[in-house]
XYZ file of C-alpha atoms in Angstrom:
748
model
C 7.310 14.735 42.557
C 4.059 13.159 41.187
C 0.929 14.252 39.561
C -1.805 13.888 42.199
C -4.472 12.796 39.635
C -2.577 10.176 37.688
C 0.096 9.122 40.308
C 2.911 9.523 37.813
C 5.924 11.692 37.691
C 5.427 15.364 36.999
C 6.146 16.516 33.426
C 9.914 17.200 32.722
C 11.726 18.198 29.684
C 13.095 14.599 29.444
C 9.590 13.157 29.576
C 8.445 15.625 26.860
C 11.377 14.534 24.738
C 10.639 10.884 25.237
C 7.115 11.487 23.842
C 8.546 12.950 20.647
C 7.420 16.554 21.136
C 9.896 19.353 20.288
C 10.256 22.401 22.646
C 8.130 24.463 20.206
C 5.462 21.764 20.007
C 5.365 21.498 23.754
C 4.931 25.335 23.914
C 1.935 24.938 21.737
C 0.503 22.310 24.095
C 0.898 24.744 27.060
C -0.864 27.479 25.049
C -3.671 25.156 23.987
C -4.361 23.965 27.585
C -3.383 27.248 29.346
C -1.568 25.076 31.905
C 0.829 22.133 32.140
C -0.542 18.771 30.948
C -0.602 15.697 32.988
C 0.841 12.504 31.693
C -2.327 11.274 30.062
C -2.823 14.517 28.304
C 0.713 14.605 27.224
C 0.487 11.083 25.747
C -2.575 12.103 23.879
C -0.933 15.128 22.364
C 2.139 13.144 21.513
C 0.379 10.464 19.481
C -2.003 12.842 17.755
C 0.747 15.217 16.888
C 3.097 12.338 15.721
C 4.049 12.316 12.042
C 2.175 8.975 11.727
C -1.162 10.543 12.820
C -0.887 14.246 11.982
C 1.010 14.136 8.648
C 2.594 17.387 9.830
C 5.466 17.298 7.224
C 3.252 16.112 4.284
C -0.222 17.588 4.877
C 0.710 20.780 3.048
C 1.743 18.875 -0.053
C -0.905 16.211 -0.098
C -3.522 18.986 -0.722
C -2.060 19.352 -4.212
C -3.125 15.838 -5.296
C -6.242 15.322 -7.510
C -8.836 13.665 -5.320
C -12.164 14.183 -7.105
C -13.922 13.028 -10.202
C -17.359 11.746 -11.312
C -16.325 8.222 -10.145
C -15.420 9.484 -6.601
C -17.996 9.060 -3.869
C -15.579 9.729 -1.056
C -11.983 10.913 -1.202
C -9.285 11.262 1.424
C -10.306 11.968 4.958
C -12.222 8.887 5.887
C -11.090 5.403 6.841
C -10.831 4.509 3.084
C -11.719 5.851 -0.351
C -14.957 5.208 -2.082
C -15.618 5.037 -5.895
C -18.611 4.155 -7.964
C -18.236 0.769 -9.763
C -21.728 0.630 -11.322
C -24.257 -2.107 -11.298
C -24.414 -5.063 -8.934
C -26.829 -7.998 -8.675
C -30.529 -7.271 -8.487
C -30.326 -3.686 -9.664
C -28.140 -2.535 -6.755
C -25.555 0.217 -7.147
C -22.134 -0.749 -5.871
C -19.015 1.118 -4.503
C -15.480 -0.125 -4.262
C -13.943 0.908 -0.825
C -10.095 0.596 -0.769
C -6.929 1.850 0.867
C -3.226 0.955 1.281
C -1.296 1.589 4.514
C 2.211 0.941 5.923
C 3.410 -1.210 8.793
C 7.102 -0.784 8.132
C 8.760 -0.218 11.540
C 6.747 -2.872 13.310
C 7.566 -5.450 10.606
C 11.266 -4.806 10.906
C 11.278 -5.306 14.596
C 8.768 -8.220 14.724
C 8.148 -9.403 11.099
C 5.412 -11.885 11.667
C 3.238 -9.741 13.883
C 4.184 -6.485 12.198
C 2.945 -7.805 8.835
C -0.053 -9.649 10.283
C -1.399 -6.592 12.172
C -0.724 -4.471 9.092
C -3.121 -6.673 7.193
C -5.678 -6.659 10.075
C -5.565 -2.808 10.314
C -6.192 -2.249 6.569
C -9.012 -4.712 6.613
C -10.684 -2.838 9.415
C -10.302 0.489 7.569
C -12.376 -1.061 4.756
C -15.104 -2.915 6.627
C -15.477 0.000 8.939
C -17.241 1.808 6.089
C -19.673 -0.985 5.468
C -17.824 -2.958 2.774
C -17.197 -6.699 2.770
C -13.441 -7.183 1.989
C -12.935 -9.043 -1.222
C -9.203 -8.849 -1.838
C -5.823 -8.071 -0.138
C -2.684 -6.923 -1.930
C 0.754 -6.019 -0.654
C 3.899 -4.122 -1.697
C 7.056 -5.323 0.067
C 10.567 -4.015 -0.014
C 13.576 -5.872 1.570
C 17.272 -5.278 1.733
C 19.950 -7.066 -0.124
C 19.343 -10.824 -0.415
C 22.773 -11.423 1.180
C 22.170 -9.229 4.201
C 22.146 -11.475 7.361
C 18.637 -10.357 8.308
C 16.869 -10.504 4.928
C 15.982 -14.149 5.045
C 14.500 -13.862 8.472
C 12.506 -10.839 7.507
C 11.159 -12.263 4.246
C 10.032 -15.413 6.076
C 8.394 -13.550 8.904
C 6.584 -11.015 6.734
C 5.262 -13.562 4.215
C 4.010 -15.810 6.924
C 2.443 -12.943 8.816
C 0.497 -11.835 5.705
C -0.472 -15.280 4.863
C -1.260 -16.236 8.449
C -3.688 -13.336 8.912
C -5.244 -13.155 5.530
C -5.764 -16.808 5.122
C -7.455 -17.136 8.598
C -9.711 -14.198 8.157
C -11.038 -15.455 4.766
C -9.984 -12.769 2.369
C -7.865 -13.744 -0.581
C -4.400 -12.257 -1.072
C -4.461 -11.957 -4.815
C -1.176 -10.212 -5.728
C 1.385 -7.576 -4.946
C 5.122 -6.715 -5.645
C 8.387 -7.440 -4.031
C 11.731 -5.695 -4.517
C 15.210 -5.912 -2.988
C 17.753 -3.227 -2.537
C 20.519 -2.507 0.026
C 18.767 0.795 0.850
C 16.166 -1.268 2.743
C 18.679 -3.225 4.768
C 17.922 -1.422 7.925
C 14.203 -0.417 7.289
C 11.976 -2.764 5.210
C 8.704 -1.622 3.772
C 5.437 -3.604 4.358
C 2.488 -1.920 2.625
C -0.881 -3.617 2.731
C -3.844 -2.949 0.563
C -7.487 -4.098 0.910
C -10.441 -3.735 -1.422
C -14.021 -4.152 -0.428
C -17.401 -3.860 -1.990
C -20.524 -2.153 -0.626
C -23.973 -1.013 -1.653
C -23.764 2.653 -2.338
C -26.711 3.376 -0.009
C -25.024 1.464 2.900
C -21.700 3.391 3.303
C -20.739 4.300 6.829
C -18.696 7.374 8.028
C -16.916 8.372 11.120
C -18.362 11.699 12.098
C -19.936 11.524 15.605
C -23.286 13.322 16.084
C -26.299 13.418 18.457
C -25.512 14.995 21.812
C -26.078 12.286 24.454
C -25.657 9.376 22.025
C -23.749 6.396 23.433
C -20.159 5.780 22.484
C -19.627 1.985 22.233
C -16.520 -0.043 22.314
C -16.614 -3.437 20.544
C -14.092 -6.241 19.665
C -11.225 -7.518 21.727
C -10.139 -6.362 25.023
C -7.497 -3.630 25.483
C -4.068 -4.752 26.636
C -0.606 -3.146 26.967
C 0.604 -4.129 23.429
C 1.357 -1.444 20.844
C 1.744 1.480 23.322
C 3.680 4.197 21.613
C 3.335 2.423 18.296
C 2.379 5.600 16.408
C 5.296 7.403 18.013
C 7.751 4.677 17.162
C 6.512 4.778 13.582
C 7.331 8.561 13.434
C 11.098 8.225 14.141
C 13.974 6.605 12.390
C 15.622 3.548 13.883
C 18.597 4.011 16.232
C 20.857 1.317 17.601
C 18.053 0.154 19.959
C 15.661 -1.106 17.403
C 15.136 -4.487 19.027
C 14.215 -2.742 22.312
C 11.136 -1.439 20.514
C 9.659 -4.898 20.257
C 6.954 -4.180 22.956
C 5.595 -1.387 20.787
C 4.478 -3.943 18.108
C 0.853 -4.984 18.200
C -0.318 -8.612 18.432
C -3.128 -9.724 16.003
C -5.752 -12.439 16.161
C -7.320 -13.093 12.718
C -10.000 -15.338 14.070
C -11.336 -12.449 16.157
C -11.023 -10.150 13.201
C -13.294 -12.548 11.226
C -15.909 -12.513 13.967
C -15.620 -8.621 14.083
C -16.198 -8.348 10.309
C -19.396 -10.546 10.589
C -20.664 -8.672 13.625
C -20.110 -5.185 12.202
C -21.634 -6.097 8.881
C -24.620 -7.569 10.680
C -25.189 -4.493 12.768
C -24.698 -2.395 9.625
C -27.677 -4.090 8.102
C -29.739 -2.278 10.765
C -29.965 1.510 11.056
C -28.537 1.592 14.548
C -25.156 3.190 13.706
C -24.560 6.953 13.677
C -20.730 6.702 13.206
C -18.020 4.009 13.201
C -14.290 4.216 13.419
C -11.401 1.604 13.581
C -9.147 1.771 16.457
C -5.749 1.878 14.409
C -2.633 3.838 15.091
C -2.912 5.529 18.528
C -5.886 3.242 19.232
C -8.708 4.639 21.469
C -7.142 8.111 21.289
C -7.109 8.637 17.521
C -10.507 6.818 17.017
C -12.340 9.077 19.564
C -10.607 12.149 18.602
C -11.260 11.773 14.880
C -14.856 10.915 15.373
C -15.523 13.868 17.554
C -13.548 16.243 15.378
C -15.236 15.130 12.310
C -18.626 15.710 13.830
C -17.729 19.000 15.601
C -18.799 17.574 18.955
C -17.203 16.727 22.301
C -16.716 13.301 23.955
C -16.773 11.985 27.519
C -15.171 8.585 28.184
C -15.301 6.358 31.340
C -12.057 4.510 31.423
C -13.326 2.100 33.973
C -15.839 0.774 31.412
C -13.159 -0.051 28.809
C -12.819 -3.846 28.459
C -9.342 -4.674 29.683
C -7.338 -7.929 29.536
C -4.562 -6.865 31.953
C -4.966 -5.673 35.540
C -4.371 -2.225 36.911
C -4.180 -0.512 33.528
C -3.813 3.297 33.688
C -5.788 5.650 31.592
C -2.573 6.530 29.816
C -1.962 2.835 28.817
C -5.653 2.383 27.637
C -5.656 5.480 25.627
C -2.381 4.784 23.839
C -2.679 0.941 23.530
C -2.853 -0.262 19.944
C -4.399 -3.703 20.829
C -5.927 -5.135 17.686
C -9.420 -5.984 16.493
C -11.239 -3.147 18.207
C -13.773 -0.637 16.936
C -15.495 2.460 18.305
C -19.092 3.370 17.435
C -21.746 5.967 18.096
C -25.240 4.468 18.281
C -28.668 5.880 17.919
C -30.576 6.264 21.161
C -32.059 3.119 22.572
C -30.272 0.849 20.184
C -27.596 -0.392 22.634
C -29.295 -3.647 23.648
C -29.845 -4.641 20.013
C -26.275 -3.955 19.136
C -25.035 -5.716 22.223
C -26.861 -8.898 21.395
C -25.195 -9.089 17.921
C -21.758 -8.691 19.470
C -22.454 -11.083 22.287
C -23.598 -13.667 19.748
C -20.233 -13.320 17.824
C -18.491 -13.764 21.252
C -16.993 -10.195 21.180
C -16.768 -7.558 23.888
C -19.363 -4.886 23.930
C -19.300 -1.871 26.373
C -20.893 1.533 26.487
C -17.819 3.622 27.510
C -19.031 7.178 27.013
C -21.271 9.736 25.365
C -21.220 12.464 22.714
C -21.237 15.952 24.327
C -21.468 19.547 23.122
C -18.341 20.739 24.833
C -15.907 20.386 21.992
C -13.541 18.800 24.527
C -12.214 15.316 25.295
C -12.937 14.483 28.974
C -11.678 11.239 30.417
C -12.635 9.882 33.927
C -10.936 7.091 35.737
C -11.562 5.845 39.198
C -13.892 8.810 39.903
C -11.297 11.432 38.824
C -11.048 13.557 35.738
C -7.652 12.500 34.289
C -7.889 14.438 30.961
C -9.659 17.540 29.870
C -8.455 18.759 26.403
C -10.060 21.000 23.810
C -10.413 18.798 20.669
C -9.520 21.367 17.961
C -5.721 21.506 18.919
C -5.502 17.675 18.651
C -6.708 17.363 15.052
C -7.548 20.521 13.066
C -4.733 22.694 14.641
C -2.040 20.097 14.838
C 1.434 21.307 13.714
C 1.907 21.885 10.001
C 5.428 22.229 8.552
C 6.620 23.482 5.279
C 10.000 21.717 5.431
C 12.884 23.054 3.499
C 13.381 21.297 0.188
C 16.035 21.203 -2.408
C 15.268 22.656 -5.760
C 15.290 20.164 -8.796
C 18.800 21.397 -9.768
C 20.016 21.058 -6.228
C 18.610 17.554 -5.924
C 20.035 16.496 -9.158
C 23.534 17.644 -7.951
C 23.100 15.906 -4.696
C 21.926 12.567 -6.148
C 24.892 12.767 -8.502
C 23.541 10.179 -10.906
C 26.300 9.378 -13.290
C 25.517 9.907 -17.064
C 25.336 6.710 -19.223
C 28.434 7.648 -21.030
C 29.672 4.734 -23.123
C 26.816 2.214 -22.966
C 28.290 -1.294 -22.771
C 26.870 -3.815 -25.295
C 25.797 -7.267 -24.434
C 28.118 -9.891 -25.777
C 25.530 -12.690 -25.208
C 21.884 -11.548 -25.066
C 20.664 -15.122 -24.090
C 22.911 -15.246 -21.149
C 22.032 -11.782 -19.991
C 18.362 -12.736 -20.310
C 18.889 -15.732 -18.020
C 20.793 -13.703 -15.546
C 17.920 -11.125 -15.406
C 15.216 -13.864 -15.094
C 17.089 -15.136 -12.027
C 17.666 -11.776 -10.428
C 15.894 -10.822 -7.243
C 13.556 -8.193 -8.773
C 12.367 -10.286 -11.697
C 12.551 -13.896 -10.338
C 9.264 -15.800 -9.918
C 7.410 -14.890 -6.727
C 5.698 -18.302 -6.633
C 7.307 -19.246 -3.311
C 5.645 -16.041 -1.827
C 2.097 -16.376 -3.214
C 1.794 -20.027 -2.721
C 1.866 -19.092 1.032
C -1.354 -17.155 0.518
C -4.915 -18.354 -0.018
C -5.662 -16.665 -3.361
C -8.932 -18.469 -3.999
C -11.045 -18.101 -0.790
C -14.416 -16.696 -1.751
C -14.377 -18.370 -5.124
C -14.305 -15.093 -7.063
C -10.608 -14.812 -7.950
C -10.205 -14.928 -11.763
C -6.463 -13.997 -11.961
C -4.041 -15.269 -9.524
C -0.627 -13.598 -8.867
C 1.823 -13.641 -11.630
C -0.051 -11.456 -14.232
C -0.218 -7.749 -14.845
C -3.182 -7.277 -12.367
C -5.264 -9.375 -10.133
C -8.983 -9.735 -11.210
C -11.711 -10.545 -8.731
C -15.331 -11.141 -9.874
C -17.999 -8.779 -8.461
C -19.965 -11.462 -6.703
C -23.233 -12.381 -8.437
C -22.298 -10.623 -11.675
C -20.322 -11.068 -14.842
C -18.201 -7.973 -14.128
C -15.020 -7.771 -12.190
C -12.472 -5.512 -10.339
C -8.906 -5.429 -11.474
C -6.381 -4.598 -8.723
C -2.674 -3.687 -8.849
C 0.177 -2.317 -6.815
C 3.303 -0.735 -8.404
C 6.314 1.633 -7.942
C 9.877 1.732 -9.214
C 11.973 3.181 -6.407
C 15.197 3.264 -8.419
C 13.334 5.692 -10.861
C 12.074 7.792 -8.012
C 15.598 8.187 -6.479
C 17.135 9.206 -9.750
C 14.376 11.500 -10.835
C 11.589 11.944 -8.336
C 9.307 13.779 -10.724
C 9.553 11.230 -13.552
C 9.453 8.390 -10.913
C 6.193 9.679 -9.544
C 4.683 9.857 -12.992
C 5.873 6.424 -13.906
C 4.380 4.837 -10.797
C 0.846 6.012 -11.671
C 1.390 5.149 -15.409
C 2.612 1.532 -14.539
C -0.479 1.025 -12.534
C -2.610 2.337 -15.442
C -0.877 -0.071 -17.781
C -1.370 -3.067 -15.463
C -5.088 -2.435 -15.370
C -5.455 -1.814 -19.046
C -3.455 -4.988 -19.836
C -6.187 -7.147 -18.402
C -8.876 -5.181 -20.139
C -10.111 -3.032 -17.166
C -10.948 0.581 -17.224
C -8.723 2.324 -14.619
C -10.813 4.115 -12.001
C -8.824 5.488 -9.075
C -5.675 5.100 -6.895
C -4.562 4.856 -3.361
C -0.970 5.359 -2.195
C 1.489 4.590 0.472
C 4.168 7.284 0.495
C 7.335 5.813 1.939
C 10.158 8.229 2.489
C 13.064 8.827 4.916
C 13.491 11.776 7.281
C 11.598 14.826 6.053
C 13.803 17.170 8.024
C 16.528 16.587 5.398
C 15.983 18.911 2.302
C 16.972 16.168 -0.181
C 14.210 13.872 1.191
C 11.645 16.602 1.003
C 12.760 17.135 -2.619
C 12.031 13.404 -3.209
C 8.606 13.722 -1.619
C 7.477 16.925 -3.412
C 8.941 15.762 -6.713
C 7.162 12.461 -6.646
C 3.887 14.118 -5.629
C 4.244 16.447 -8.517
C 4.738 13.638 -10.996
C 1.914 11.581 -9.426
C -0.474 14.527 -9.613
C 0.118 15.152 -13.290
C -0.286 11.483 -14.147
C -3.443 11.040 -12.186
C -4.992 14.099 -13.906
C -3.959 12.918 -17.393
C -4.990 9.384 -16.947
C -8.228 10.184 -14.930
C -7.152 8.104 -11.876
C -7.824 10.407 -8.874
C -6.145 9.510 -5.472
C -9.036 8.727 -3.119
C -7.082 7.421 -0.025
C -3.673 6.717 1.245
C -0.966 6.826 3.875
C 2.232 8.604 4.493
C 5.135 6.834 6.205
C 8.223 8.981 6.885
C 11.400 8.500 8.910
C 12.200 5.325 7.091
C 15.920 5.145 7.750
C 18.110 3.389 10.163
C 21.193 3.926 12.112
C 21.119 0.354 13.444
C 24.128 -1.752 13.077
C 24.393 -3.300 9.570
C 21.545 -1.073 8.310
C 21.646 1.434 5.544
C 20.657 5.010 5.850
C 17.661 6.355 3.977
C 15.338 3.997 1.909
C 14.897 4.762 -1.677
C 11.926 7.005 -2.150
C 8.943 4.616 -2.563
C 5.523 6.077 -3.377
C 3.774 2.721 -3.604
C 0.637 2.881 -5.803
C -2.497 0.746 -5.397
C -5.031 1.074 -8.214
C -8.392 -0.535 -9.290
C -10.245 -0.671 -12.492
C -13.597 -2.276 -13.781
C -13.776 -5.024 -16.262
C -17.286 -5.024 -17.796
C -17.180 -8.614 -19.065
C -15.096 -11.287 -17.379
C -15.253 -13.393 -20.518
C -13.159 -10.796 -22.261
C -10.417 -10.599 -19.612
C -6.841 -10.812 -20.961
C -3.902 -12.622 -19.446
C -0.166 -12.570 -20.159
C 0.139 -16.230 -21.233
C 0.772 -17.090 -24.932
C -2.245 -19.038 -26.115
C -1.863 -20.644 -29.554
C 0.935 -21.804 -31.882
C 0.931 -19.541 -34.860
C -0.468 -16.400 -33.161
C 1.364 -13.239 -34.335
C 3.164 -11.071 -31.874
C 2.911 -7.313 -32.094
C 4.372 -4.489 -30.139
C 2.046 -1.483 -29.434
C 3.822 1.655 -28.476
C 7.195 3.047 -29.453
C 10.403 1.223 -28.307
C 13.265 3.535 -28.001
C 15.679 1.275 -26.073
C 16.127 3.330 -22.955
C 18.793 1.657 -20.737
C 19.188 4.429 -18.038
C 18.452 3.104 -14.564
C 17.567 -0.278 -16.157
C 17.755 -3.610 -14.320
C 19.993 -4.844 -17.170
C 22.526 -2.185 -16.336
C 22.394 -2.899 -12.663
C 22.377 -6.671 -12.734
C 24.718 -7.229 -15.595
C 27.152 -4.334 -15.066
C 26.569 -3.241 -11.511
C 25.722 0.340 -12.586
C 22.727 2.454 -11.514
C 23.474 5.191 -13.993
C 21.684 7.481 -16.493
C 18.291 9.205 -16.619
C 15.112 7.295 -16.031
C 12.987 6.382 -19.009
C 10.684 9.329 -19.626
C 6.949 8.812 -19.371
C 4.788 10.515 -21.953
C 1.328 10.716 -20.345
C -0.343 11.396 -23.744
C 1.280 8.267 -25.192
C 0.253 6.293 -22.042
C -3.407 7.347 -22.416
C -3.496 6.638 -26.166
C -1.833 3.188 -25.883
C -4.060 2.123 -22.961
C -7.144 3.135 -24.854
C -6.069 1.094 -27.881
C -5.187 -1.970 -25.859
C -8.501 -2.022 -23.941
C -10.363 -1.593 -27.161
C -8.474 -4.547 -28.623
C -9.277 -6.638 -25.609
C -12.901 -5.704 -25.608
C -13.322 -6.443 -29.317
C -11.537 -9.887 -29.008
C -8.671 -8.953 -31.280
C -5.945 -10.118 -29.018
C -5.157 -13.493 -27.323
C -2.613 -12.287 -24.782
C -1.377 -8.944 -23.490
C 1.588 -7.874 -21.348
C 3.200 -4.515 -20.783
C 6.966 -3.864 -20.898
C 8.393 -2.788 -17.572
C 11.315 -3.969 -15.382
C 13.991 -5.663 -17.503
C 12.452 -4.579 -20.815
C 11.115 -6.322 -23.975
C 12.843 -9.639 -23.737
C 11.765 -10.113 -20.075
C 8.226 -9.377 -20.929
C 8.328 -12.008 -23.753
C 9.953 -14.532 -21.437
C 7.189 -14.014 -18.879
C 4.495 -14.532 -21.580
C 6.100 -17.717 -22.915
C 6.608 -19.327 -19.424
C 2.932 -18.451 -18.344
C 1.706 -20.221 -21.591
C 4.418 -22.865 -21.805
C 4.839 -22.017 -25.416
C 7.962 -20.400 -27.091
C 8.206 -17.768 -29.761
C 10.313 -16.814 -32.703
C 11.293 -13.199 -33.389
C 11.615 -11.491 -36.725
C 13.751 -8.537 -35.700
C 17.401 -8.129 -35.105
C 17.976 -7.390 -31.401
C 20.443 -4.818 -29.883
C 21.194 -4.458 -26.288
C 18.902 -1.478 -26.027
C 15.955 -3.085 -27.886
C 16.266 -6.184 -25.887
C 16.519 -4.673 -22.368
C 15.466 -1.050 -22.548
C 12.644 -0.214 -20.107
C 10.625 1.905 -22.475
C 7.353 3.308 -20.982
C 3.857 3.010 -22.510
C 4.577 -0.132 -24.543
C 2.619 -3.352 -24.639
C 3.212 -6.768 -26.317
C 0.068 -8.484 -27.631
C -0.554 -11.696 -29.582
C -3.319 -12.127 -32.040
C -4.944 -14.679 -34.421
C -6.752 -11.702 -36.162
C -4.101 -9.636 -37.928
C -6.644 -7.944 -40.114
C -8.677 -6.854 -37.112
C -5.772 -5.615 -35.385
C -4.576 -3.557 -38.428
C -8.106 -2.219 -38.647
C -8.260 -1.066 -34.954
C -4.735 0.277 -34.739
C -4.050 1.593 -38.133
C -6.437 4.556 -37.904
C -5.992 5.400 -34.200
C -2.513 4.351 -33.116
C 0.306 4.097 -35.646
C 3.029 3.034 -33.259
C 2.577 -0.719 -33.612
C 4.387 -3.411 -35.587
C 4.729 -7.250 -35.844
C 7.832 -8.697 -34.344
C 7.401 -12.421 -34.327
C 5.178 -15.655 -34.046
C 4.143 -17.828 -31.060
C 5.435 -21.374 -31.205
C 8.110 -23.860 -30.304
C 9.761 -24.481 -26.959
C 12.333 -21.714 -26.801
C 12.516 -17.934 -26.950
C 14.400 -17.767 -30.357
C 15.658 -15.051 -32.739
C 18.741 -14.214 -34.686
C 20.540 -13.030 -31.566
C 19.073 -15.310 -28.978
C 17.990 -18.926 -28.487
C 16.988 -19.854 -24.885
C 14.872 -22.798 -24.162
C 11.866 -22.585 -21.968
C 13.289 -25.224 -19.679
C 16.422 -22.930 -19.018
C 14.137 -19.769 -18.658
C 12.040 -21.612 -16.161
C 14.987 -22.988 -14.099
C 16.447 -19.466 -13.875
C 13.173 -17.821 -13.131
C 12.061 -20.204 -10.381
C 15.394 -20.574 -8.566
C 15.896 -17.444 -6.525
C 13.352 -17.674 -3.737
C 13.870 -21.413 -3.015
C 17.510 -20.660 -2.919
C 17.213 -17.658 -0.667
C 14.810 -19.261 1.765
C 16.475 -22.705 1.765
C 14.721 -25.918 2.837
C 13.628 -24.416 6.098
C 11.794 -21.289 5.026
C 9.767 -20.920 8.266
C 12.075 -18.617 10.015
C 9.614 -16.143 11.344
């Protein structure tokens, strides 16, 4: 039996289940329509109500996050967040537009295209709003280095990010990479883009103007990416490889043309609304535009540019072909817009109009193939308050062992070398050398420091950008882990001299139908919220990626909870920017902040003793704020010559990174213990200075927790308990990725 309109099988329980809808959700579809849907309508409901598009398990909790502040121009709800960054050239007022998103499942299935299209999608989110992209970042998580798929996945993802970003002409300026067996069967690829726009030229997505033309621009629609949003809303079963056709295929050269064409049209006043065709493609973009504007839409599917023959309305609406945009134009401006897109050799088609019906109506081959009220698709999508463990129940479930008797290092130098060579600390040079970090000529700090720094073109001001998160903390204590993720981003920005402004996030968790996973999500959000308020870093955009777990052969189960944080800040004078590198022989080394030697959940404990035990290091938000304020003041006044925060691996790792960056050693005054050498204390910075008196003046009255611990000089990291040459440190630090990837790293 077939549907007479769409010539497809009639809807059965099996077809409903294949579209990811529960029996209760399908009952809601029937109630919303007052009848049975056809296959096109069912497909549209399935993608709009998918976890990836509707956030049905997280929306309730996301509302608790702080999203406003005097610096915020536009918070969550648009394609990206918008914050005030002050003066630009020629008296303009500028805004930074930025967001982070996930492309996890596609990147596991097809690492090159998954990562590449992740970069393309986040770029479109930013330039859709009128910003020229100025920087890309990423946050990557892979499984155990000795897992048989890890090498292939690393190679594919890195080449995909580089291949797309390099071709489109936006520098990839930094990021983070972690390895853990929990990601064996489900890697994480989170991409972030930052753009800059004039504050009076920001574009939004709300459609308006009854009768206005709805215009499709960019690449033609194909059959790639169909069911991509649905695939991203479920965990991996044994058939992960069979999902390869759901992965989109990107073309960075077309994306570059699309950026230039859109920005050229935006320089006119022809655009009413504009939306990227991201997850769920034409469906989500049209529904979101109409819902935001409180209007209806009518689309003629015959007018959609198609690169394959005999495409159905179902395929066109669910395709996630890349490099496509949807616009609403002012009356009579169609020819002007078409001329611009034709010049840039891009498709342009009027495919519909804005209506006053509040419904989505699709026509194909002269027949109405879809007629759906818009409200149930967006505003009235399912919303779940999933069961969650209490903090006490989660603590019992996680069963984190107490530290008990803490082992002592028998050779601090040997442990330092082992940590420097470990996957989570080793140099990422092999990765970032695949990326064009300098295109645009405004990159002031390349990868390897605490934060990337990109000049605001035409000025002596800059944006600082960072990504960070410590998943092992989030697993052991979601609340403290959430706090620490925001605080670490705050420290990274402060360490280069930038005033932290705002954050974006990519909330990567496993199956929300498991109470322990919901406890991770709600706990992390609670900690993040408190930190954002205390540190004045509201969350202005973000993404939720759930069901990150795998039943595939050789894979793990749930990933570690990974609420990746992206953050930006403003540096008012690029000449005062700080870096991590030791600068001068004879500079004094100071620690700012209190070192307590916290070894719980430390990398030293894991890498040297194969233990993931103990409580996470606590994050005092008041101490973080105070220390950050002092460090930025020292940088602004020229009191310090280098700055680095203490994080993964602790005090000695931070010192070693500073020494290697400057190719100068140091000599320590203090006697080291295992805890003081490798404890991962929060809110602590290492600085060097050639102005001890000035540092005493600035710190003594405002921040008593500081002290001198050594002097810069020599060719080794030396103290009473440690003596390791820079050559040995560098050999250990640089060896991991070349060894992992081998002589043939191009395994994508």
